[in-house]
PDB file of C-alpha atoms in Angstrom:
ATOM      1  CA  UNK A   1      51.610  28.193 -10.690  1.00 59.00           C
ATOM      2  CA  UNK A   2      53.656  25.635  -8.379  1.00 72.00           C
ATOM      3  CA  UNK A   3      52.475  22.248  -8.995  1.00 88.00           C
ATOM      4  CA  UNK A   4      52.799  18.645 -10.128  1.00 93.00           C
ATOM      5  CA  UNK A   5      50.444  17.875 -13.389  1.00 95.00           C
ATOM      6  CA  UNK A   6      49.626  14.111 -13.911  1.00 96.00           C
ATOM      7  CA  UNK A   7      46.551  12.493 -15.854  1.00 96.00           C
ATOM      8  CA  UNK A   8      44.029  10.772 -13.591  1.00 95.00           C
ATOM      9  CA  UNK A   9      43.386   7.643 -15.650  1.00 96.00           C
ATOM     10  CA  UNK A  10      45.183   5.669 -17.977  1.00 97.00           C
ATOM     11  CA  UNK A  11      44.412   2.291 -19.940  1.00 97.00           C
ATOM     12  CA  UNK A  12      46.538  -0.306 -21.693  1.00 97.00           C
ATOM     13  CA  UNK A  13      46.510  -4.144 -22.546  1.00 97.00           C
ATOM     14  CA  UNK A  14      48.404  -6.853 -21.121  1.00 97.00           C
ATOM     15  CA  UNK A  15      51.706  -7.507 -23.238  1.00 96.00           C
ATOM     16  CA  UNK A  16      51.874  -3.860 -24.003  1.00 97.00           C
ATOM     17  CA  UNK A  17      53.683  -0.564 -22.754  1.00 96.00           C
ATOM     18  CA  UNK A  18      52.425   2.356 -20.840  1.00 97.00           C
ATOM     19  CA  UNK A  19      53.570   5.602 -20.647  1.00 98.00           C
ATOM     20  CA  UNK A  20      52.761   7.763 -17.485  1.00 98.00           C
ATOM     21  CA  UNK A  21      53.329  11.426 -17.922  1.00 98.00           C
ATOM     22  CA  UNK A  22      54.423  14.103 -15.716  1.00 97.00           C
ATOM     23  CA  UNK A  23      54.697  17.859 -15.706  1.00 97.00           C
ATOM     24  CA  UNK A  24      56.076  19.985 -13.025  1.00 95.00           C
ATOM     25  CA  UNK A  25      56.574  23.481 -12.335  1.00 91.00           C
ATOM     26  CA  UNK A  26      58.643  24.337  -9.151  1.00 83.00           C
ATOM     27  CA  UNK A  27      61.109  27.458  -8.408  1.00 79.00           C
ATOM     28  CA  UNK A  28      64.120  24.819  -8.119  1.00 80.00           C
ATOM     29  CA  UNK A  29      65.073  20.879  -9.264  1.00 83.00           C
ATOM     30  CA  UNK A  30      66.394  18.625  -7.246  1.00 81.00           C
ATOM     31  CA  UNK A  31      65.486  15.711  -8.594  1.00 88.00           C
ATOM     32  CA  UNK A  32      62.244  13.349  -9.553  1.00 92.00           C
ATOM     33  CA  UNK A  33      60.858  10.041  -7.970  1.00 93.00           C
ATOM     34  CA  UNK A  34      58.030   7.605  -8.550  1.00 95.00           C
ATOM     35  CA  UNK A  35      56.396   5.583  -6.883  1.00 96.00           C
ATOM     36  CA  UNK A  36      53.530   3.016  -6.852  1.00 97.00           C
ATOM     37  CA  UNK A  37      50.144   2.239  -4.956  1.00 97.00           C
ATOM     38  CA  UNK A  38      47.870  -0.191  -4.927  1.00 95.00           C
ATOM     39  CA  UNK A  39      44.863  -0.176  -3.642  1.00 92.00           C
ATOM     40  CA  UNK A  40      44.665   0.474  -0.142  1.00 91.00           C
ATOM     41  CA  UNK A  41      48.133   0.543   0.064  1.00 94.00           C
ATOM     42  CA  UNK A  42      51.017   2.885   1.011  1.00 95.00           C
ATOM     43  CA  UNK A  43      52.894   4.224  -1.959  1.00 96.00           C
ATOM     44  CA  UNK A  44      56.315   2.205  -2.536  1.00 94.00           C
ATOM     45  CA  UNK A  45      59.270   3.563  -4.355  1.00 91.00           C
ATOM     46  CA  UNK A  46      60.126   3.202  -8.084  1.00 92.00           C
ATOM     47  CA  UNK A  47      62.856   5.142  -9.170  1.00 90.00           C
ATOM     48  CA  UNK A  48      64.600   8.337  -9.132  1.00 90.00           C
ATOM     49  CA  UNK A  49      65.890  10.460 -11.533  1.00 91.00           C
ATOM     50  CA  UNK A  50      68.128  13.916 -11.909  1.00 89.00           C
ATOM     51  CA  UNK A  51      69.721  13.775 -14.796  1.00 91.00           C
ATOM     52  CA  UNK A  52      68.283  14.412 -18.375  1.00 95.00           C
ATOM     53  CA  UNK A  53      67.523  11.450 -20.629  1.00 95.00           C
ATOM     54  CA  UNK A  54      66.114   7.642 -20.304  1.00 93.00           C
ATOM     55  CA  UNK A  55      67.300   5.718 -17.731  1.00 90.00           C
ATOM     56  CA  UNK A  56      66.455   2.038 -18.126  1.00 88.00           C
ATOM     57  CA  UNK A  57      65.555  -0.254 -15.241  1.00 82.00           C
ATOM     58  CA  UNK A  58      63.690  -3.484 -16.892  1.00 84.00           C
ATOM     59  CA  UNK A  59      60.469  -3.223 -16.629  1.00 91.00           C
ATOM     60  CA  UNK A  60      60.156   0.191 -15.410  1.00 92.00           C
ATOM     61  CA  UNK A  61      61.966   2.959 -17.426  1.00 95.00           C
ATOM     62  CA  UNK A  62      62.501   6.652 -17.001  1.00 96.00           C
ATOM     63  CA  UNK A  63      62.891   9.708 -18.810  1.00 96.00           C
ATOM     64  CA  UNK A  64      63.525  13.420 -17.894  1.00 96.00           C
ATOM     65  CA  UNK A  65      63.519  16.513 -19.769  1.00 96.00           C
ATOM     66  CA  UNK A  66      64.478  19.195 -17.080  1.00 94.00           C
ATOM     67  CA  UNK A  67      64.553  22.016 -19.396  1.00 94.00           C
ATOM     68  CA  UNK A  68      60.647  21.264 -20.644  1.00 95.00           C
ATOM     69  CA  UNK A  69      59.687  20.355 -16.638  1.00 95.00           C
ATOM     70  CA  UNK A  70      58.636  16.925 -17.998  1.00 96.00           C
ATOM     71  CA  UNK A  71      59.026  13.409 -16.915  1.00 97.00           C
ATOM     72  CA  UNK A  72      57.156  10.061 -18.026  1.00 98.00           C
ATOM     73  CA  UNK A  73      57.305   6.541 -16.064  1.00 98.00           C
ATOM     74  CA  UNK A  74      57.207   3.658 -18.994  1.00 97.00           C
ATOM     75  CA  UNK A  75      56.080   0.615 -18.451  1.00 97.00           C
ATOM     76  CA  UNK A  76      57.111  -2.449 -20.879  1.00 95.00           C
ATOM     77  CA  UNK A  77      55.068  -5.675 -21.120  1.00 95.00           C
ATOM     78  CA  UNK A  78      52.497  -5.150 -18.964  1.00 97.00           C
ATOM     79  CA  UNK A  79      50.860  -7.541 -16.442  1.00 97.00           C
ATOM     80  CA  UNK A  80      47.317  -6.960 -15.151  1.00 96.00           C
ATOM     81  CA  UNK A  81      49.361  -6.865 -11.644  1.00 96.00           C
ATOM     82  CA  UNK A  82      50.667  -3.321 -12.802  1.00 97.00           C
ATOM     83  CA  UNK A  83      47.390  -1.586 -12.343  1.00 97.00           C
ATOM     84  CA  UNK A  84      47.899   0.452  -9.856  1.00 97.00           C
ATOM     85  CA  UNK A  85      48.055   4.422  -8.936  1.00 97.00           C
ATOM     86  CA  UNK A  86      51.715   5.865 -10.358  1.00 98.00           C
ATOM     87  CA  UNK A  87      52.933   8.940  -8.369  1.00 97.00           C
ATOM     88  CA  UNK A  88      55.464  11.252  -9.467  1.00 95.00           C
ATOM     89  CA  UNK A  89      57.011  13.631  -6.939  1.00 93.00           C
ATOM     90  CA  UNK A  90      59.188  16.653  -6.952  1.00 90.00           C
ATOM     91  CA  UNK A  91      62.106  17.772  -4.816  1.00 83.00           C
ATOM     92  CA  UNK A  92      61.679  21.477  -4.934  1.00 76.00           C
ATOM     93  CA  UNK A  93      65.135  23.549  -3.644  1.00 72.00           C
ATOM     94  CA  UNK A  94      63.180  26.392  -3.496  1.00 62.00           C
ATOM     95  CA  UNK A  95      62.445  27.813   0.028  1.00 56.00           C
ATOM     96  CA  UNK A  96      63.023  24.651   1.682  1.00 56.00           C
ATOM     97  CA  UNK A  97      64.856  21.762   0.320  1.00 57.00           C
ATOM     98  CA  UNK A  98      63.397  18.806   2.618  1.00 62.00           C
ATOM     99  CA  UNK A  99      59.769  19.539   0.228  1.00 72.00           C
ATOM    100  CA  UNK A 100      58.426  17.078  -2.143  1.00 82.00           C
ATOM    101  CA  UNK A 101      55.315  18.140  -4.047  1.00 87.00           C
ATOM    102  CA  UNK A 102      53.589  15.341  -5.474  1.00 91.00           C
ATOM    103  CA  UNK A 103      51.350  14.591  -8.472  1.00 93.00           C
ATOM    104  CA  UNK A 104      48.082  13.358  -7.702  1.00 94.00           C
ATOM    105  CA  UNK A 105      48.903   9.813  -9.007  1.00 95.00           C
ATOM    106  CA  UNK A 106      47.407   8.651 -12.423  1.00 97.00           C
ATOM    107  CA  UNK A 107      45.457   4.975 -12.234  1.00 96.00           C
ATOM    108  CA  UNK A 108      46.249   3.077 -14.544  1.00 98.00           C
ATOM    109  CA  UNK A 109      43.910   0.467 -15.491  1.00 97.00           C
ATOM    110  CA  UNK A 110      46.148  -2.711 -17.423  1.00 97.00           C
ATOM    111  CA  UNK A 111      43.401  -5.062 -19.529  1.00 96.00           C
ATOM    112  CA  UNK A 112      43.353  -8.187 -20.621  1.00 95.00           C
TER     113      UNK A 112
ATOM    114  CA  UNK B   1      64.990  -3.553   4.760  1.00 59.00           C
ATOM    115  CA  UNK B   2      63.508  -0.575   5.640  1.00 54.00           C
ATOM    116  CA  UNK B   3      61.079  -0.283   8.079  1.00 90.00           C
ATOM    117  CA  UNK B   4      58.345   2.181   9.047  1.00 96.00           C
ATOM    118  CA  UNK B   5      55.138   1.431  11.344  1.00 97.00           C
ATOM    119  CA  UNK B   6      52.302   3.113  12.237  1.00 97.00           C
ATOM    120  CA  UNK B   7      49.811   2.871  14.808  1.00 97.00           C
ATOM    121  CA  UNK B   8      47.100   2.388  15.096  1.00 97.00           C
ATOM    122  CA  UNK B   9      45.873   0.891  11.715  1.00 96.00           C
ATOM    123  CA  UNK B  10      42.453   2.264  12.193  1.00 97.00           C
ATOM    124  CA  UNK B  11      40.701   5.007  14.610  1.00 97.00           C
ATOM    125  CA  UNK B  12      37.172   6.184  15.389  1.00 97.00           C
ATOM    126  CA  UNK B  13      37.294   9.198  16.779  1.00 97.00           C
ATOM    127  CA  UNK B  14      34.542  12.095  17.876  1.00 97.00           C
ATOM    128  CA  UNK B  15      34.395  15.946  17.287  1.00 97.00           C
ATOM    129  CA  UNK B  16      36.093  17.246  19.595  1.00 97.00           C
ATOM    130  CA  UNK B  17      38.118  14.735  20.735  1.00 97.00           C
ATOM    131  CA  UNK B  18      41.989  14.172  20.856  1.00 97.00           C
ATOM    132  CA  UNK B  19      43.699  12.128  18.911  1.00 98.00           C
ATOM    133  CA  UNK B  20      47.433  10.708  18.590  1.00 98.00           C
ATOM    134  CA  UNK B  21      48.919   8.884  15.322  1.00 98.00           C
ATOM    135  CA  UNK B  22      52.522   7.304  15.807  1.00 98.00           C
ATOM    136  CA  UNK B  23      54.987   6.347  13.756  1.00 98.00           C
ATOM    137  CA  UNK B  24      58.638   4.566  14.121  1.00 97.00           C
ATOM    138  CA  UNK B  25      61.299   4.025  11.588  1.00 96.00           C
ATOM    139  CA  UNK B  26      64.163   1.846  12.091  1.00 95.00           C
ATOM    140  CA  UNK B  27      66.069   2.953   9.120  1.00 89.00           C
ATOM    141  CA  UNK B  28      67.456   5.778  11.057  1.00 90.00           C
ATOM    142  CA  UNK B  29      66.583   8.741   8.435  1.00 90.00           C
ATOM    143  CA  UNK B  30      66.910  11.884   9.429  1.00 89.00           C
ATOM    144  CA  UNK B  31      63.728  13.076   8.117  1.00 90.00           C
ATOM    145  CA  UNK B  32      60.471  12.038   8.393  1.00 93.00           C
ATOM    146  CA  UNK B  33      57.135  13.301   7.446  1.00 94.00           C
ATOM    147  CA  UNK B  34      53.496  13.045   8.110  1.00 97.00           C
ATOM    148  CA  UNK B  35      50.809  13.178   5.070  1.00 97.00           C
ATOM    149  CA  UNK B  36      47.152  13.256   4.165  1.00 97.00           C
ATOM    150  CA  UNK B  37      45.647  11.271   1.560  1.00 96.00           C
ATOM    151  CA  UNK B  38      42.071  12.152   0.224  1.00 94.00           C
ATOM    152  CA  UNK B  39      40.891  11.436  -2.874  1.00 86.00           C
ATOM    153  CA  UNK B  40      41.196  13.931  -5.567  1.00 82.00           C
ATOM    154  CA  UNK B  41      44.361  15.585  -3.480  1.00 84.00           C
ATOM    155  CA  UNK B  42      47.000  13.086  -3.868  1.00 86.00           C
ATOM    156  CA  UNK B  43      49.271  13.316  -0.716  1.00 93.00           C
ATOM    157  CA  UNK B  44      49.834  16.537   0.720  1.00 93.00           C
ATOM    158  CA  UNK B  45      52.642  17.357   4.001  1.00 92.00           C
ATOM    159  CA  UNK B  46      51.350  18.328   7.102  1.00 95.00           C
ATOM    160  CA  UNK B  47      54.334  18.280   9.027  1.00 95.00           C
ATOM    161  CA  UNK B  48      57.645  16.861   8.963  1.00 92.00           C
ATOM    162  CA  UNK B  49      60.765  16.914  10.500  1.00 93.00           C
ATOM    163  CA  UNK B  50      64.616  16.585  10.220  1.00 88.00           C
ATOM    164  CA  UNK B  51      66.006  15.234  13.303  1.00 92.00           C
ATOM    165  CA  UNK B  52      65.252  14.454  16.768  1.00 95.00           C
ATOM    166  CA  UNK B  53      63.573  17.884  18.238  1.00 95.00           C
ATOM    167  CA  UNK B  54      62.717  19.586  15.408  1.00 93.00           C
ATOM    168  CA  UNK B  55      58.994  19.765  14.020  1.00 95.00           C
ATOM    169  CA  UNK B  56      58.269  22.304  11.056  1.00 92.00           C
ATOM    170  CA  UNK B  57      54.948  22.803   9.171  1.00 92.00           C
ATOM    171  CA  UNK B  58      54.012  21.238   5.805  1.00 90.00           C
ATOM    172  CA  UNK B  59      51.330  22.813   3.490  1.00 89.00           C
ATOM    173  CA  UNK B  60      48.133  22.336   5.878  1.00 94.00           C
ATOM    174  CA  UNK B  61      49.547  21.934   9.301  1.00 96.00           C
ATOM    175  CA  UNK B  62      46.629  23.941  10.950  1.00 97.00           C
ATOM    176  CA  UNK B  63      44.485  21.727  13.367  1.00 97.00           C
ATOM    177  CA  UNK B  64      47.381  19.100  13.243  1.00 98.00           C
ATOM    178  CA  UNK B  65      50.240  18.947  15.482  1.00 98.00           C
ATOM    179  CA  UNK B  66      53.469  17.088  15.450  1.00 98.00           C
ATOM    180  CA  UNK B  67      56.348  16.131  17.830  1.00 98.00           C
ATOM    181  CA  UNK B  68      59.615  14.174  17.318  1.00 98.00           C
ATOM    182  CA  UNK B  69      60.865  12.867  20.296  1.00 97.00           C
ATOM    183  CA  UNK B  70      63.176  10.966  19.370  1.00 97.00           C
ATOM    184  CA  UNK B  71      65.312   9.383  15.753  1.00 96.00           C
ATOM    185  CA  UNK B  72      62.975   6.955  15.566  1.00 96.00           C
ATOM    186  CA  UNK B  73      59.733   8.482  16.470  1.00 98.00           C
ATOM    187  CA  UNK B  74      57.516  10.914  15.233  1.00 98.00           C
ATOM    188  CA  UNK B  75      53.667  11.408  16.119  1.00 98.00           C
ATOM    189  CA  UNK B  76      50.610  13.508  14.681  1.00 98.00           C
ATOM    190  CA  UNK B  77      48.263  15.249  17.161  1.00 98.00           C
ATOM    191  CA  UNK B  78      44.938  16.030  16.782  1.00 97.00           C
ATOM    192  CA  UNK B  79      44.091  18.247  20.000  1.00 95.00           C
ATOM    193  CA  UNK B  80      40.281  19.033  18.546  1.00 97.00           C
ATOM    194  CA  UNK B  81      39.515  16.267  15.935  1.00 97.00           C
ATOM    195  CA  UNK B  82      37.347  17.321  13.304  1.00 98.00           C
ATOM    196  CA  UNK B  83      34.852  15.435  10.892  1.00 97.00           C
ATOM    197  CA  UNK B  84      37.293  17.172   7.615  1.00 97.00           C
ATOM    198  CA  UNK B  85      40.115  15.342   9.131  1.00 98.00           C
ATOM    199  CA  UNK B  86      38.421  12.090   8.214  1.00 97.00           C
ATOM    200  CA  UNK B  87      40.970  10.944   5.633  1.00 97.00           C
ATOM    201  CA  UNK B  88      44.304   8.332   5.307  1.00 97.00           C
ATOM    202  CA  UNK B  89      47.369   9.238   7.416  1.00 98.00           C
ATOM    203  CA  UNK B  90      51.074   8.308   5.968  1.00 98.00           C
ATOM    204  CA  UNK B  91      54.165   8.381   7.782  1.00 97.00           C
ATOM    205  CA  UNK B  92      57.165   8.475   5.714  1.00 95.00           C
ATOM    206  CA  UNK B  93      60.625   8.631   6.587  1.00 93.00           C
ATOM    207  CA  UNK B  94      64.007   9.575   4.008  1.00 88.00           C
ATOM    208  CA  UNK B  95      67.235  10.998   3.746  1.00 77.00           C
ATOM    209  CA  UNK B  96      67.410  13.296   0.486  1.00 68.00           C
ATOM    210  CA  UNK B  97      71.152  14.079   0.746  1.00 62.00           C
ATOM    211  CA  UNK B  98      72.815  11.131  -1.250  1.00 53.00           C
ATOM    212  CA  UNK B  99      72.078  11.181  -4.280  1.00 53.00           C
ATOM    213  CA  UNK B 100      68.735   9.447  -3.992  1.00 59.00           C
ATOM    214  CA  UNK B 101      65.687  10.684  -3.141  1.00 66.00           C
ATOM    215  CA  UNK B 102      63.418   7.636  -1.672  1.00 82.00           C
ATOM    216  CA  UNK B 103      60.946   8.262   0.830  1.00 89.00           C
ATOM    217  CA  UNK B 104      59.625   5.068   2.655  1.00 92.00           C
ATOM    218  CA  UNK B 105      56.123   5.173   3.894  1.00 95.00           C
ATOM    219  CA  UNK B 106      54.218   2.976   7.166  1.00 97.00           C
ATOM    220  CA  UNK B 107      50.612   1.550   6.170  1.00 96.00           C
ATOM    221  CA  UNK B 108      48.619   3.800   6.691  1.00 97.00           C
ATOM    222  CA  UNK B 109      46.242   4.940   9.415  1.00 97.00           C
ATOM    223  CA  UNK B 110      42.608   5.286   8.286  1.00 97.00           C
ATOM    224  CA  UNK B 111      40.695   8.217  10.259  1.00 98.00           C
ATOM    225  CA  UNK B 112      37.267   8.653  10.794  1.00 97.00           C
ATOM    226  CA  UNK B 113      36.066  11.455  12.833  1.00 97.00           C
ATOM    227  CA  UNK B 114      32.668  11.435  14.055  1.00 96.00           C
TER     228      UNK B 114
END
């Protein structure tokens, strides 16, 4: 079916990476975000992506794989601030192009 | 910076009652959007809109209703507020059409319906 596939939890250790996965299955691409939330927070931005490949922003990278409908968020040297919920979301130019279908967020959980 | 508020922060409400939720963007996007957040759901659209005038439904727009008076304004009503409508209420506003696809989002209103 339509949807946005993300795992629920993830754990890593401080000074490490993280990789947050994504898998999506919509009738039309036009392009992936994600974003971040904390806690009792409103989700903020991360980064976008339409194009196939990695795009590197620092700490937060980004790769897409349109054929395969898969997307990861990676983190690089982790600090216990990063726990947080990740969100990826989907821009589907199916049936109506102003839709976004978002994941359900995976938690990730960064120890020291 | 962009800018989107809500208000209010936090409502009591009872069954049965009416309720408003409002929400103003000074980033003038065209579109804005109203979502629920309840955990093990993620966010899902209940209505949005893409310009002043125009309201269309989202994926569970029944017992919700929205208007967009203006750019900068767009509200949430809740003519016969129900207990399952307890949940977290995001505004968001955007403007998909450049090449970018970021969505900015208020606070947050928390609702609990009695």
């Amino acid at each position: 079916g339509q949807g946005v596939e993300q795992p629920a939890k993830l754990m890593s250790v401080e000074g490490t990476f993280a990789r947050v996965n994504c898998t999506y299955s919509t009738s039309g691409f036009n392009g992936l975000s994600w974003y971040q939330q904390r806690e009792g927070q409103a989700p903020v931005f991360l980064s976008y992506v339409v194009l196939d490949g990695l795009k590197d922003s620092g700490h937060f990278s980004t790769f897409l794989s349109r054929s395969n409908g898969y997307s990861y968020l990676l983190l690089t040297e982790l600090q216990i601030k990063d726990s947080a919920s990740y969100l990826c979301a989907v821009r589907d130019t199916g049936t109506n192009a102003y839709k976004v279908i978002f994941g359900k967020g995976t938690h990730l959980h960064v120890l020291p | 910076e962009a800018a989107v508020t809500q208000s209010p922060r936090n409502k009591v409400a009872v069954t049965g009652g009416k309720v408003t939720l409002s929400c103003n963007q000074t980033n003038n996007h065209n579109n804005m959007y109203w979502y629920r957040q309840d955990t093990g759901h993620g966010l899902r659209l209940i209505h949005y809109s893409y310009g002043a005038g125009s309201t269309e439904k989202g994926d569970i727009p029944d017992g919700y209703k929205a208007s967009r008076p203006s750019q900068e304004n767009f509200s949430l009503i809740l003519e016969l507020a129900t207990p399952s409508q307890t949940s977290v209420y995001f505004c968001a506003s955007g403007d998909p059409g450049l090449g970018g696809d970021t969505q900015y989002f208020g606070p947050g209103t928390r609702l609990l319906v009695l």
